[in-house]
mmCIF file of C-alpha atoms and ligand atoms in Angstrom:
data_model
loop_
_atom_site.group_PDB
_atom_site.id
_atom_site.type_symbol
_atom_site.label_atom_id
_atom_site.label_comp_id
_atom_site.label_asym_id
_atom_site.label_seq_id
_atom_site.Cartn_x
_atom_site.Cartn_y
_atom_site.Cartn_z
ATOM 1 C CA MET A 209 -19.431 84.133 -149.634
ATOM 2 C CA ALA A 210 -19.700 87.581 -151.346
ATOM 3 C CA ASP A 211 -19.182 86.678 -155.030
ATOM 4 C CA LYS A 212 -17.367 84.200 -157.271
ATOM 5 C CA MET A 213 -13.635 84.678 -156.995
ATOM 6 C CA ILE A 214 -11.426 85.197 -159.991
ATOM 7 C CA PRO A 215 -9.759 82.019 -161.259
ATOM 8 C CA LEU A 216 -6.528 81.249 -159.469
ATOM 9 C CA ALA A 217 -3.273 82.449 -160.952
ATOM 10 C CA ASP A 218 -1.498 79.078 -161.175
ATOM 11 C CA LEU A 219 0.561 79.781 -158.099
ATOM 12 C CA ARG A 220 1.873 76.345 -157.912
ATOM 13 C CA TYR A 221 4.613 77.209 -160.322
ATOM 14 C CA ALA A 222 5.705 80.515 -158.744
ATOM 15 C CA ALA A 223 8.803 79.376 -156.848
ATOM 16 C CA ALA A 224 12.339 80.696 -156.754
ATOM 17 C CA MET A 225 15.268 78.390 -157.554
ATOM 18 C CA PRO A 226 17.136 78.076 -154.200
ATOM 19 C CA ARG A 227 20.692 79.330 -154.025
ATOM 20 C CA VAL A 228 23.172 76.576 -153.184
ATOM 21 C CA PRO A 229 26.104 77.821 -151.080
ATOM 22 C CA ALA A 230 29.506 77.541 -152.708
ATOM 23 C CA VAL A 231 30.813 75.866 -149.564
ATOM 24 C CA SER A 232 28.410 73.626 -147.649
ATOM 25 C CA VAL A 233 28.689 73.764 -143.872
ATOM 26 C CA PRO A 234 27.116 70.718 -142.129
ATOM 27 C CA PRO A 235 23.923 71.743 -140.266
ATOM 28 C CA ILE A 236 24.273 72.044 -136.491
ATOM 29 C CA GLY A 237 20.595 72.382 -135.654
ATOM 30 C CA LEU A 238 20.820 75.982 -134.472
ATOM 31 C CA LEU A 239 19.421 77.772 -137.497
ATOM 32 C CA GLY A 240 17.733 81.095 -136.759
ATOM 33 C CA ASP A 241 15.802 83.446 -139.111
ATOM 34 C CA THR A 242 16.142 87.243 -139.240
ATOM 35 C CA LEU A 243 13.839 87.488 -136.137
ATOM 36 C CA GLY A 244 15.872 84.883 -134.236
ATOM 37 C CA ARG A 245 13.211 82.181 -134.645
ATOM 38 C CA PRO A 246 14.608 78.625 -134.837
ATOM 39 C CA LEU A 247 13.345 76.018 -137.372
ATOM 40 C CA ARG A 248 11.512 73.465 -135.308
ATOM 41 C CA ASP A 249 8.289 72.477 -137.044
ATOM 42 C CA LEU A 250 7.931 71.156 -140.595
ATOM 43 C CA ARG A 251 4.489 70.835 -142.158
ATOM 44 C CA ILE A 252 4.477 68.528 -145.187
ATOM 45 C CA SER A 253 1.521 68.562 -147.561
ATOM 46 C CA VAL A 254 1.277 65.147 -149.175
ATOM 47 C CA THR A 255 -1.656 65.920 -151.515
ATOM 48 C CA ASP A 256 -3.508 68.956 -152.827
ATOM 49 C CA ARG A 257 -6.731 66.920 -153.102
ATOM 50 C CA CYS A 258 -9.536 66.694 -150.624
ATOM 51 C CA ASN A 259 -12.913 65.008 -150.456
ATOM 52 C CA PHE A 260 -14.426 67.995 -148.631
ATOM 53 C CA ARG A 261 -15.079 71.491 -149.996
ATOM 54 C CA CYS A 262 -14.945 73.657 -146.922
ATOM 55 C CA SER A 263 -15.753 77.190 -148.073
ATOM 56 C CA TYR A 264 -12.898 78.748 -146.041
ATOM 57 C CA CYS A 265 -10.321 76.530 -147.739
ATOM 58 C CA MET A 266 -11.518 74.894 -150.929
ATOM 59 C CA PRO A 267 -14.766 76.553 -152.025
ATOM 60 C CA LYS A 268 -16.625 74.310 -154.521
ATOM 61 C CA GLU A 269 -17.160 77.213 -156.945
ATOM 62 C CA VAL A 270 -13.373 77.320 -157.519
ATOM 63 C CA PHE A 271 -12.288 73.806 -156.857
ATOM 64 C CA ASP A 272 -14.932 72.316 -159.141
ATOM 65 C CA LYS A 273 -14.831 69.360 -161.534
ATOM 66 C CA GLN A 274 -12.734 71.321 -163.981
ATOM 67 C CA TYR A 275 -10.043 72.192 -161.424
ATOM 68 C CA ALA A 276 -6.689 70.750 -162.453
ATOM 69 C CA PHE A 277 -5.133 69.099 -159.390
ATOM 70 C CA LEU A 278 -1.468 68.196 -159.446
ATOM 71 C CA PRO A 279 -0.439 65.254 -161.585
ATOM 72 C CA GLN A 280 1.079 62.344 -159.707
ATOM 73 C CA THR A 281 4.461 62.871 -161.383
ATOM 74 C CA SER A 282 4.826 66.335 -159.940
ATOM 75 C CA LEU A 283 4.303 65.141 -156.344
ATOM 76 C CA LEU A 284 7.298 64.469 -154.212
ATOM 77 C CA SER A 285 7.788 60.730 -153.780
ATOM 78 C CA PHE A 286 7.976 59.262 -150.280
ATOM 79 C CA GLU A 287 11.722 58.850 -150.733
ATOM 80 C CA GLU A 288 12.129 62.527 -151.709
ATOM 81 C CA ILE A 289 9.947 63.628 -148.734
ATOM 82 C CA ALA A 290 11.981 61.470 -146.331
ATOM 83 C CA ARG A 291 15.278 62.793 -147.707
ATOM 84 C CA ALA A 292 14.062 66.420 -147.396
ATOM 85 C CA ALA A 293 12.745 65.705 -143.867
ATOM 86 C CA ARG A 294 16.107 64.237 -142.830
ATOM 87 C CA LEU A 295 17.834 67.481 -143.898
ATOM 88 C CA PHE A 296 15.335 69.638 -142.052
ATOM 89 C CA VAL A 297 15.822 67.546 -138.897
ATOM 90 C CA ALA A 298 19.553 68.152 -139.149
ATOM 91 C CA HIS A 299 18.708 71.873 -139.065
ATOM 92 C CA GLY A 300 16.651 71.550 -135.884
ATOM 93 C CA VAL A 301 13.175 70.313 -136.844
ATOM 94 C CA ARG A 302 11.665 68.248 -134.002
ATOM 95 C CA LYS A 303 8.071 67.970 -135.104
ATOM 96 C CA ILE A 304 6.705 66.889 -138.494
ATOM 97 C CA ARG A 305 2.988 67.420 -139.293
ATOM 98 C CA LEU A 306 1.557 65.700 -142.370
ATOM 99 C CA THR A 307 -1.172 67.730 -144.035
ATOM 100 C CA GLY A 308 -2.890 68.255 -147.388
ATOM 101 C CA GLY A 309 -5.586 68.698 -148.780
ATOM 102 C CA GLU A 310 -6.680 65.541 -147.050
ATOM 103 C CA PRO A 311 -3.454 63.597 -146.277
ATOM 104 C CA LEU A 312 -5.271 60.229 -145.815
ATOM 105 C CA LEU A 313 -6.240 60.329 -149.500
ATOM 106 C CA ARG A 314 -2.556 59.819 -150.391
ATOM 107 C CA LYS A 315 -2.204 56.074 -151.013
ATOM 108 C CA HIS A 316 0.048 54.024 -148.696
ATOM 109 C CA LEU A 317 0.712 57.033 -146.413
ATOM 110 C CA GLU A 318 1.706 54.620 -143.649
ATOM 111 C CA VAL A 319 4.817 53.747 -145.738
ATOM 112 C CA LEU A 320 5.941 57.400 -145.571
ATOM 113 C CA ILE A 321 5.162 57.564 -141.825
ATOM 114 C CA ALA A 322 7.335 54.489 -141.213
ATOM 115 C CA MET A 323 10.185 56.182 -143.135
ATOM 116 C CA LEU A 324 9.814 59.384 -141.076
ATOM 117 C CA ALA A 325 9.553 57.352 -137.828
ATOM 118 C CA GLU A 326 13.106 56.039 -138.454
ATOM 119 C CA LEU A 327 14.564 59.531 -138.429
ATOM 120 C CA ARG A 328 16.373 60.712 -135.245
ATOM 121 C CA THR A 329 17.375 64.189 -134.137
ATOM 122 C CA PRO A 330 21.117 64.990 -133.879
ATOM 123 C CA GLU A 331 20.704 64.176 -130.173
ATOM 124 C CA GLY A 332 19.277 60.749 -131.099
ATOM 125 C CA ASP A 333 15.669 61.564 -130.081
ATOM 126 C CA HIS A 334 12.571 60.413 -131.900
ATOM 127 C CA LEU A 335 10.634 63.001 -133.864
ATOM 128 C CA ASP A 336 7.067 64.049 -132.920
ATOM 129 C CA ILE A 337 5.134 62.866 -135.929
ATOM 130 C CA THR A 338 1.576 64.070 -136.195
ATOM 131 C CA LEU A 339 -1.102 64.512 -138.860
ATOM 132 C CA THR A 340 -4.103 66.774 -139.554
ATOM 133 C CA THR A 341 -7.109 65.080 -141.153
ATOM 134 C CA ASN A 342 -10.787 65.780 -141.788
ATOM 135 C CA GLY A 343 -11.451 62.376 -140.237
ATOM 136 C CA SER A 344 -13.491 61.104 -143.172
ATOM 137 C CA VAL A 345 -11.487 57.805 -143.561
ATOM 138 C CA LEU A 346 -9.786 57.833 -140.152
ATOM 139 C CA ALA A 347 -11.824 54.914 -138.741
ATOM 140 C CA ARG A 348 -10.397 52.648 -141.423
ATOM 141 C CA LYS A 349 -6.819 53.894 -141.257
ATOM 142 C CA ALA A 350 -6.117 54.628 -137.582
ATOM 143 C CA GLN A 351 -4.556 51.270 -136.656
ATOM 144 C CA ALA A 352 -2.207 51.225 -139.683
ATOM 145 C CA LEU A 353 -1.123 54.828 -138.985
ATOM 146 C CA LYS A 354 -0.374 53.986 -135.347
ATOM 147 C CA ASP A 355 1.520 50.814 -136.311
ATOM 148 C CA ALA A 356 3.603 52.801 -138.806
ATOM 149 C CA GLY A 357 4.783 55.172 -136.083
ATOM 150 C CA LEU A 358 2.371 58.107 -136.050
ATOM 151 C CA ASN A 359 2.318 59.585 -132.528
ATOM 152 C CA ARG A 360 -0.790 61.687 -132.460
ATOM 153 C CA ILE A 361 -3.475 63.237 -134.612
ATOM 154 C CA THR A 362 -5.528 66.418 -135.101
ATOM 155 C CA VAL A 363 -9.027 66.129 -136.582
ATOM 156 C CA SER A 364 -10.815 69.094 -138.186
ATOM 157 C CA LEU A 365 -14.465 69.217 -137.190
ATOM 158 C CA ASP A 366 -16.430 72.453 -137.636
ATOM 159 C CA ALA A 367 -19.785 71.449 -136.082
ATOM 160 C CA ILE A 368 -21.429 68.673 -134.036
ATOM 161 C CA ASP A 369 -24.845 69.314 -135.598
ATOM 162 C CA ASP A 370 -25.031 67.019 -138.596
ATOM 163 C CA ALA A 371 -26.889 69.465 -140.898
ATOM 164 C CA ILE A 372 -24.459 72.311 -140.152
ATOM 165 C CA PHE A 373 -21.446 70.001 -140.569
ATOM 166 C CA ARG A 374 -22.697 68.699 -143.895
ATOM 167 C CA ARG A 375 -23.230 72.291 -145.058
ATOM 168 C CA MET A 376 -19.763 73.380 -144.007
ATOM 169 C CA ASN A 377 -17.878 70.454 -145.617
ATOM 170 C CA ASP A 378 -20.095 70.997 -148.668
ATOM 171 C CA ALA A 379 -19.733 67.260 -149.517
ATOM 172 C CA ASP A 380 -22.769 66.139 -147.556
ATOM 173 C CA PHE A 381 -20.450 64.136 -145.249
ATOM 174 C CA PRO A 382 -22.021 62.908 -141.957
ATOM 175 C CA VAL A 383 -20.612 64.005 -138.617
ATOM 176 C CA ALA A 384 -21.108 60.518 -137.197
ATOM 177 C CA ASP A 385 -18.370 59.079 -139.454
ATOM 178 C CA VAL A 386 -15.839 61.640 -138.230
ATOM 179 C CA LEU A 387 -16.791 60.945 -134.603
ATOM 180 C CA GLU A 388 -16.313 57.241 -135.307
ATOM 181 C CA GLY A 389 -12.845 58.043 -136.700
ATOM 182 C CA ILE A 390 -11.975 60.003 -133.540
ATOM 183 C CA ALA A 391 -13.158 57.092 -131.342
ATOM 184 C CA GLU A 392 -11.025 54.617 -133.316
ATOM 185 C CA ALA A 393 -7.944 56.918 -133.091
ATOM 186 C CA GLN A 394 -8.516 57.001 -129.335
ATOM 187 C CA ARG A 395 -8.914 53.212 -129.217
ATOM 188 C CA VAL A 396 -5.579 52.573 -131.025
ATOM 189 C CA GLY A 397 -3.774 55.128 -128.857
ATOM 190 C CA LEU A 398 -3.146 58.003 -131.285
ATOM 191 C CA GLY A 399 -3.202 60.546 -128.516
ATOM 192 C CA PRO A 400 -3.349 63.239 -127.313
ATOM 193 C CA ILE A 401 -6.030 63.885 -129.907
ATOM 194 C CA LYS A 402 -6.881 67.443 -130.832
ATOM 195 C CA VAL A 403 -10.023 68.597 -132.584
ATOM 196 C CA ASN A 404 -9.870 71.842 -134.555
ATOM 197 C CA MET A 405 -12.988 73.904 -135.256
ATOM 198 C CA VAL A 406 -12.769 76.855 -137.592
ATOM 199 C CA VAL A 407 -15.299 79.449 -136.275
ATOM 200 C CA LYS A 408 -16.997 81.592 -138.913
ATOM 201 C CA ARG A 409 -19.365 84.181 -137.438
ATOM 202 C CA GLY A 410 -22.868 83.675 -138.785
ATOM 203 C CA THR A 411 -22.076 80.216 -140.149
ATOM 204 C CA ASN A 412 -21.197 77.910 -137.187
ATOM 205 C CA ASP A 413 -20.509 80.117 -134.153
ATOM 206 C CA ASP A 414 -23.737 78.781 -132.630
ATOM 207 C CA GLN A 415 -21.937 75.410 -132.452
ATOM 208 C CA ILE A 416 -19.205 76.603 -130.068
ATOM 209 C CA LEU A 417 -21.028 75.571 -126.866
ATOM 210 C CA ALA A 418 -22.399 72.393 -128.435
ATOM 211 C CA MET A 419 -18.868 71.299 -129.398
ATOM 212 C CA ALA A 420 -17.549 72.255 -125.949
ATOM 213 C CA ARG A 421 -20.284 70.209 -124.237
ATOM 214 C CA HIS A 422 -19.548 67.240 -126.523
ATOM 215 C CA PHE A 423 -15.815 67.048 -125.830
ATOM 216 C CA LYS A 424 -15.778 68.300 -122.196
ATOM 217 C CA GLY A 425 -14.956 65.461 -119.826
ATOM 218 C CA THR A 426 -12.813 63.637 -122.442
ATOM 219 C CA PRO A 427 -9.067 63.676 -123.006
ATOM 220 C CA ILE A 428 -9.663 65.336 -126.378
ATOM 221 C CA VAL A 429 -8.415 68.924 -126.627
ATOM 222 C CA LEU A 430 -10.885 71.082 -128.545
ATOM 223 C CA ARG A 431 -9.366 74.142 -130.287
ATOM 224 C CA PHE A 432 -11.283 77.044 -131.862
ATOM 225 C CA ILE A 433 -9.529 78.662 -134.869
ATOM 226 C CA GLU A 434 -10.302 82.223 -135.974
ATOM 227 C CA TYR A 435 -11.423 82.353 -139.584
ATOM 228 C CA MET A 436 -8.387 83.469 -141.614
ATOM 229 C CA ASP A 437 -7.746 85.295 -144.892
ATOM 230 C CA VAL A 438 -5.669 82.441 -146.246
ATOM 231 C CA GLY A 439 -5.196 82.030 -150.012
ATOM 232 C CA ALA A 440 -7.231 83.933 -152.573
ATOM 233 C CA THR A 441 -10.494 82.075 -152.939
ATOM 234 C CA ASN A 442 -12.468 82.136 -149.659
ATOM 235 C CA GLY A 443 -13.861 85.660 -149.938
ATOM 236 C CA TRP A 444 -12.663 86.470 -146.374
ATOM 237 C CA ARG A 445 -14.285 89.306 -144.544
ATOM 238 C CA MET A 446 -13.293 90.639 -141.082
ATOM 239 C CA ASP A 447 -16.980 90.784 -140.000
ATOM 240 C CA GLU A 448 -17.145 87.011 -140.306
ATOM 241 C CA VAL A 449 -14.322 86.583 -137.784
ATOM 242 C CA LEU A 450 -15.410 85.863 -134.198
ATOM 243 C CA PRO A 451 -12.475 86.987 -132.028
ATOM 244 C CA SER A 452 -11.162 84.249 -129.715
ATOM 245 C CA ALA A 453 -11.805 86.431 -126.694
ATOM 246 C CA GLN A 454 -15.532 86.168 -127.464
ATOM 247 C CA VAL A 455 -15.271 82.399 -127.900
ATOM 248 C CA ILE A 456 -13.678 82.103 -124.467
ATOM 249 C CA ALA A 457 -16.297 84.444 -122.958
ATOM 250 C CA ARG A 458 -19.155 82.352 -124.354
ATOM 251 C CA ILE A 459 -17.733 79.125 -122.956
ATOM 252 C CA ALA A 460 -16.707 80.670 -119.576
ATOM 253 C CA ALA A 461 -20.278 81.892 -119.143
ATOM 254 C CA GLU A 462 -21.336 78.237 -118.805
ATOM 255 C CA PHE A 463 -18.125 76.475 -117.831
ATOM 256 C CA PRO A 464 -15.595 78.520 -115.790
ATOM 257 C CA LEU A 465 -12.124 78.437 -117.325
ATOM 258 C CA GLU A 466 -8.538 79.262 -116.325
ATOM 259 C CA PRO A 467 -5.525 79.871 -118.568
ATOM 260 C CA LEU A 468 -2.726 77.322 -118.924
ATOM 261 C CA GLU A 469 0.953 77.741 -119.824
ATOM 262 C CA ALA A 470 2.028 76.909 -123.347
ATOM 263 C CA ASN A 471 3.356 73.371 -123.800
ATOM 264 C CA GLU A 472 6.238 74.621 -125.917
ATOM 265 C CA THR A 473 7.619 77.755 -127.613
ATOM 266 C CA GLY A 474 5.914 78.363 -130.938
ATOM 267 C CA GLU A 475 2.667 76.639 -129.913
ATOM 268 C CA THR A 476 -0.111 78.186 -132.007
ATOM 269 C CA ALA A 477 -2.947 77.704 -129.483
ATOM 270 C CA ALA A 478 -3.545 79.625 -126.299
ATOM 271 C CA ARG A 479 -4.499 76.935 -123.761
ATOM 272 C CA TRP A 480 -7.365 77.004 -121.240
ATOM 273 C CA ARG A 481 -8.715 74.389 -118.865
ATOM 274 C CA TYR A 482 -12.071 73.915 -117.309
ATOM 275 C CA ARG A 483 -11.803 75.009 -113.701
ATOM 276 C CA ASP A 484 -13.562 71.794 -112.642
ATOM 277 C CA GLY A 485 -10.654 69.804 -114.126
ATOM 278 C CA SER A 486 -12.774 68.156 -116.817
ATOM 279 C CA GLY A 487 -10.573 68.983 -119.765
ATOM 280 C CA GLU A 488 -8.753 71.490 -121.886
ATOM 281 C CA ILE A 489 -9.592 73.766 -124.780
ATOM 282 C CA GLY A 490 -7.527 76.123 -126.947
ATOM 283 C CA VAL A 491 -7.884 79.110 -129.226
ATOM 284 C CA ILE A 492 -5.776 79.825 -132.309
ATOM 285 C CA SER A 493 -6.081 83.538 -132.944
ATOM 286 C CA SER A 494 -4.084 84.472 -136.038
ATOM 287 C CA VAL A 495 -6.279 87.480 -136.761
ATOM 288 C CA THR A 496 -6.790 89.120 -133.315
ATOM 289 C CA GLN A 497 -3.755 87.837 -131.341
ATOM 290 C CA ALA A 498 -0.980 87.197 -133.878
ATOM 291 C CA PHE A 499 1.754 84.822 -132.768
ATOM 292 C CA CYS A 500 4.388 85.368 -135.444
ATOM 293 C CA HIS A 501 7.039 86.370 -132.825
ATOM 294 C CA ASP A 502 7.884 82.761 -132.142
ATOM 295 C CA CYS A 503 6.661 81.073 -135.323
ATOM 296 C CA ASN A 504 9.119 78.261 -136.005
ATOM 297 C CA ARG A 505 7.168 76.616 -138.827
ATOM 298 C CA ALA A 506 8.166 75.836 -142.384
ATOM 299 C CA ARG A 507 5.830 74.293 -144.964
ATOM 300 C CA LEU A 508 6.682 71.939 -147.789
ATOM 301 C CA SER A 509 4.098 71.782 -150.545
ATOM 302 C CA THR A 510 2.977 68.586 -152.238
ATOM 303 C CA GLU A 511 5.423 69.145 -155.081
ATOM 304 C CA GLY A 512 8.399 70.243 -152.991
ATOM 305 C CA LYS A 513 8.032 74.038 -152.815
ATOM 306 C CA LEU A 514 9.219 75.460 -149.458
ATOM 307 C CA PHE A 515 6.993 78.187 -148.023
ATOM 308 C CA LEU A 516 8.005 80.146 -144.903
ATOM 309 C CA CYS A 517 4.530 81.429 -143.915
ATOM 310 C CA LEU A 518 0.933 80.315 -144.321
ATOM 311 C CA PHE A 519 0.240 83.635 -146.037
ATOM 312 C CA ALA A 520 3.286 83.537 -148.323
ATOM 313 C CA SER A 521 2.994 84.261 -152.006
ATOM 314 C CA GLN A 522 6.320 82.848 -153.079
ATOM 315 C CA GLY A 523 7.925 79.460 -152.514
ATOM 316 C CA HIS A 524 11.383 77.980 -152.964
ATOM 317 C CA ASP A 525 11.743 75.081 -155.354
ATOM 318 C CA LEU A 526 13.410 72.329 -153.284
ATOM 319 C CA ARG A 527 12.172 69.667 -155.693
ATOM 320 C CA ALA A 528 14.502 70.997 -158.345
ATOM 321 C CA LEU A 529 17.407 70.313 -155.969
ATOM 322 C CA LEU A 530 16.049 66.952 -154.819
ATOM 323 C CA ARG A 531 15.704 65.843 -158.419
ATOM 324 C CA GLY A 532 18.924 67.581 -159.528
ATOM 325 C CA ASP A 533 22.554 66.604 -159.129
ATOM 326 C CA TYR A 534 22.910 68.039 -155.616
ATOM 327 C CA SER A 535 24.364 66.408 -152.503
ATOM 328 C CA ASP A 536 22.607 66.328 -149.148
ATOM 329 C CA ALA A 537 25.108 68.919 -147.868
ATOM 330 C CA GLN A 538 24.327 71.264 -150.760
ATOM 331 C CA ILE A 539 20.559 70.936 -150.287
ATOM 332 C CA ALA A 540 20.903 71.368 -146.505
ATOM 333 C CA GLY A 541 22.983 74.479 -147.238
ATOM 334 C CA ALA A 542 20.273 75.853 -149.496
ATOM 335 C CA ILE A 543 17.596 75.262 -146.832
ATOM 336 C CA GLY A 544 19.835 77.065 -144.316
ATOM 337 C CA LEU A 545 20.217 80.117 -146.556
ATOM 338 C CA ILE A 546 16.458 80.278 -147.138
ATOM 339 C CA TRP A 547 15.561 80.103 -143.470
ATOM 340 C CA GLN A 548 18.259 82.551 -142.386
ATOM 341 C CA ALA A 549 16.742 85.136 -144.764
ATOM 342 C CA ARG A 550 13.198 84.593 -143.455
ATOM 343 C CA GLY A 551 11.386 87.600 -142.051
ATOM 344 C CA ASP A 552 7.737 86.589 -142.514
ATOM 345 C CA ARG A 553 5.219 87.900 -139.961
ATOM 346 C CA TYR A 554 2.068 88.441 -141.967
ATOM 347 C CA SER A 555 -0.443 88.218 -139.091
ATOM 348 C CA GLU A 556 1.441 90.778 -137.025
ATOM 349 C CA LEU A 557 1.545 93.107 -140.039
ATOM 350 C CA ARG A 558 -2.164 92.577 -140.606
ATOM 351 C CA SER A 559 -2.781 93.475 -136.936
ATOM 352 C CA GLU A 560 -0.641 96.573 -137.316
ATOM 353 C CA GLY A 561 -2.598 97.524 -140.377
ATOM 354 C CA ALA A 562 0.614 97.289 -142.351
ATOM 355 C CA ALA A 563 -0.613 94.427 -144.499
ATOM 356 C CA ALA A 564 -4.091 94.798 -146.018
ATOM 357 C CA PRO A 565 -5.718 91.395 -146.247
ATOM 358 C CA SER A 566 -6.700 92.096 -149.852
ATOM 359 C CA ALA A 567 -3.219 93.299 -150.890
ATOM 360 C CA GLY A 568 -1.582 90.634 -152.981
ATOM 361 C CA ALA A 569 -4.373 88.266 -152.130
ATOM 362 C CA GLU A 570 -4.493 86.965 -155.649
ATOM 363 C CA ARG A 571 -0.960 85.746 -155.172
ATOM 364 C CA ARG A 572 -1.228 84.159 -151.727
ATOM 365 C CA VAL A 573 -0.740 80.396 -151.711
ATOM 366 C CA GLU A 574 -3.849 78.285 -151.000
ATOM 367 C CA MET A 575 -4.159 76.360 -147.718
ATOM 368 C CA HIS A 576 -5.183 73.116 -149.437
ATOM 369 C CA TYR A 577 -1.831 73.245 -151.225
ATOM 370 C CA ILE A 578 0.541 73.823 -148.258
ATOM 371 C CA GLY A 579 -1.584 72.634 -145.378
ATOM 372 C CA GLY A 580 -2.893 74.688 -142.456
HETATM 373 S S1 LIG B 131 1.339 84.514 -140.223
HETATM 374 FE FE1 LIG B 131 3.141 83.438 -141.026
HETATM 375 S S2 LIG B 131 4.830 84.053 -139.689
HETATM 376 FE FE2 LIG B 131 2.898 84.564 -138.627
HETATM 377 S S3 LIG B 131 2.442 82.785 -137.350
HETATM 378 FE FE3 LIG B 131 1.388 82.473 -139.328
HETATM 379 S S4 LIG B 131 2.782 81.287 -140.533
HETATM 380 FE FE4 LIG B 131 3.987 82.139 -138.857
#
């Protein structure tokens, strides 16, 4: 990392008070933003804390012992999260991803999962409930998460080499414990399991083939994520990005690959399979192959701020409505107005050179706060 970043402007409090429509029209699940993108995927951050200090997300120099994490009272309660989720589902959300920080650090998370598992779409279907974790406590929690109604899980793992992994998580955490968590998640049936590796050129790109060899021949889908200019603290530089095309080329040189169709509209990963049929990999290329055109994701922060893009710098204070004297119809109406006005497409603008990564960087929201 180039040099110590300036202290964070306390972004957590920069959120607009949502406008509540005078007349509330019941949601019909067909909400579209200004680019015609539906609202289908809600990412809910349940904590801003983490036991890792990955430099691309929570560099230790900034998120040190003095860093003031959110007080418990400002976090949305499970009841508030479930109420908000129910209103988003009425607007068309079909998938809920629990994130953080590290979501498994939030006590009794299985209670929230059970509440979300009771929700049904307007058509009466179950939701797809998933979670992204660093795997550090997964071995202990997997069974309870499954029993509560979690469908599947994504584990972040940036290296298979123990020394490199410990350096990247900057908490001296052993890779073996994460692999044990993945094995336990497999055993209890939390699949399909995905493993996400953030690739930083010059830091862990020499692990790409080692990771591919480790997960090839298993049902686990390994995805390689381009290092992104999220937030304002990771000192992002373009020369530390290894384009996904090079990741694919490196793997294909040893294991021939062929492209696969997307599973669904809005999927972030481009899918590939080993030609010998021994598994699938993916690449998530926000920097070199932006996918904003069908981005159907909204993000709810730990304290109830609604963000419409991972690179947003302003949220919408849903907590004020959830804790205020507003009906479900009024809050649903406010969510509708917010999404309908959405025009976010940061990665496309960055690719077009219309959004300089450094511009406004000090105001961009941090990934540990709204989840990846
Ligand atoms: S940059 Fe924003 S709009 Fe584009 S895909 Fe990412 S979250 Fe969606």
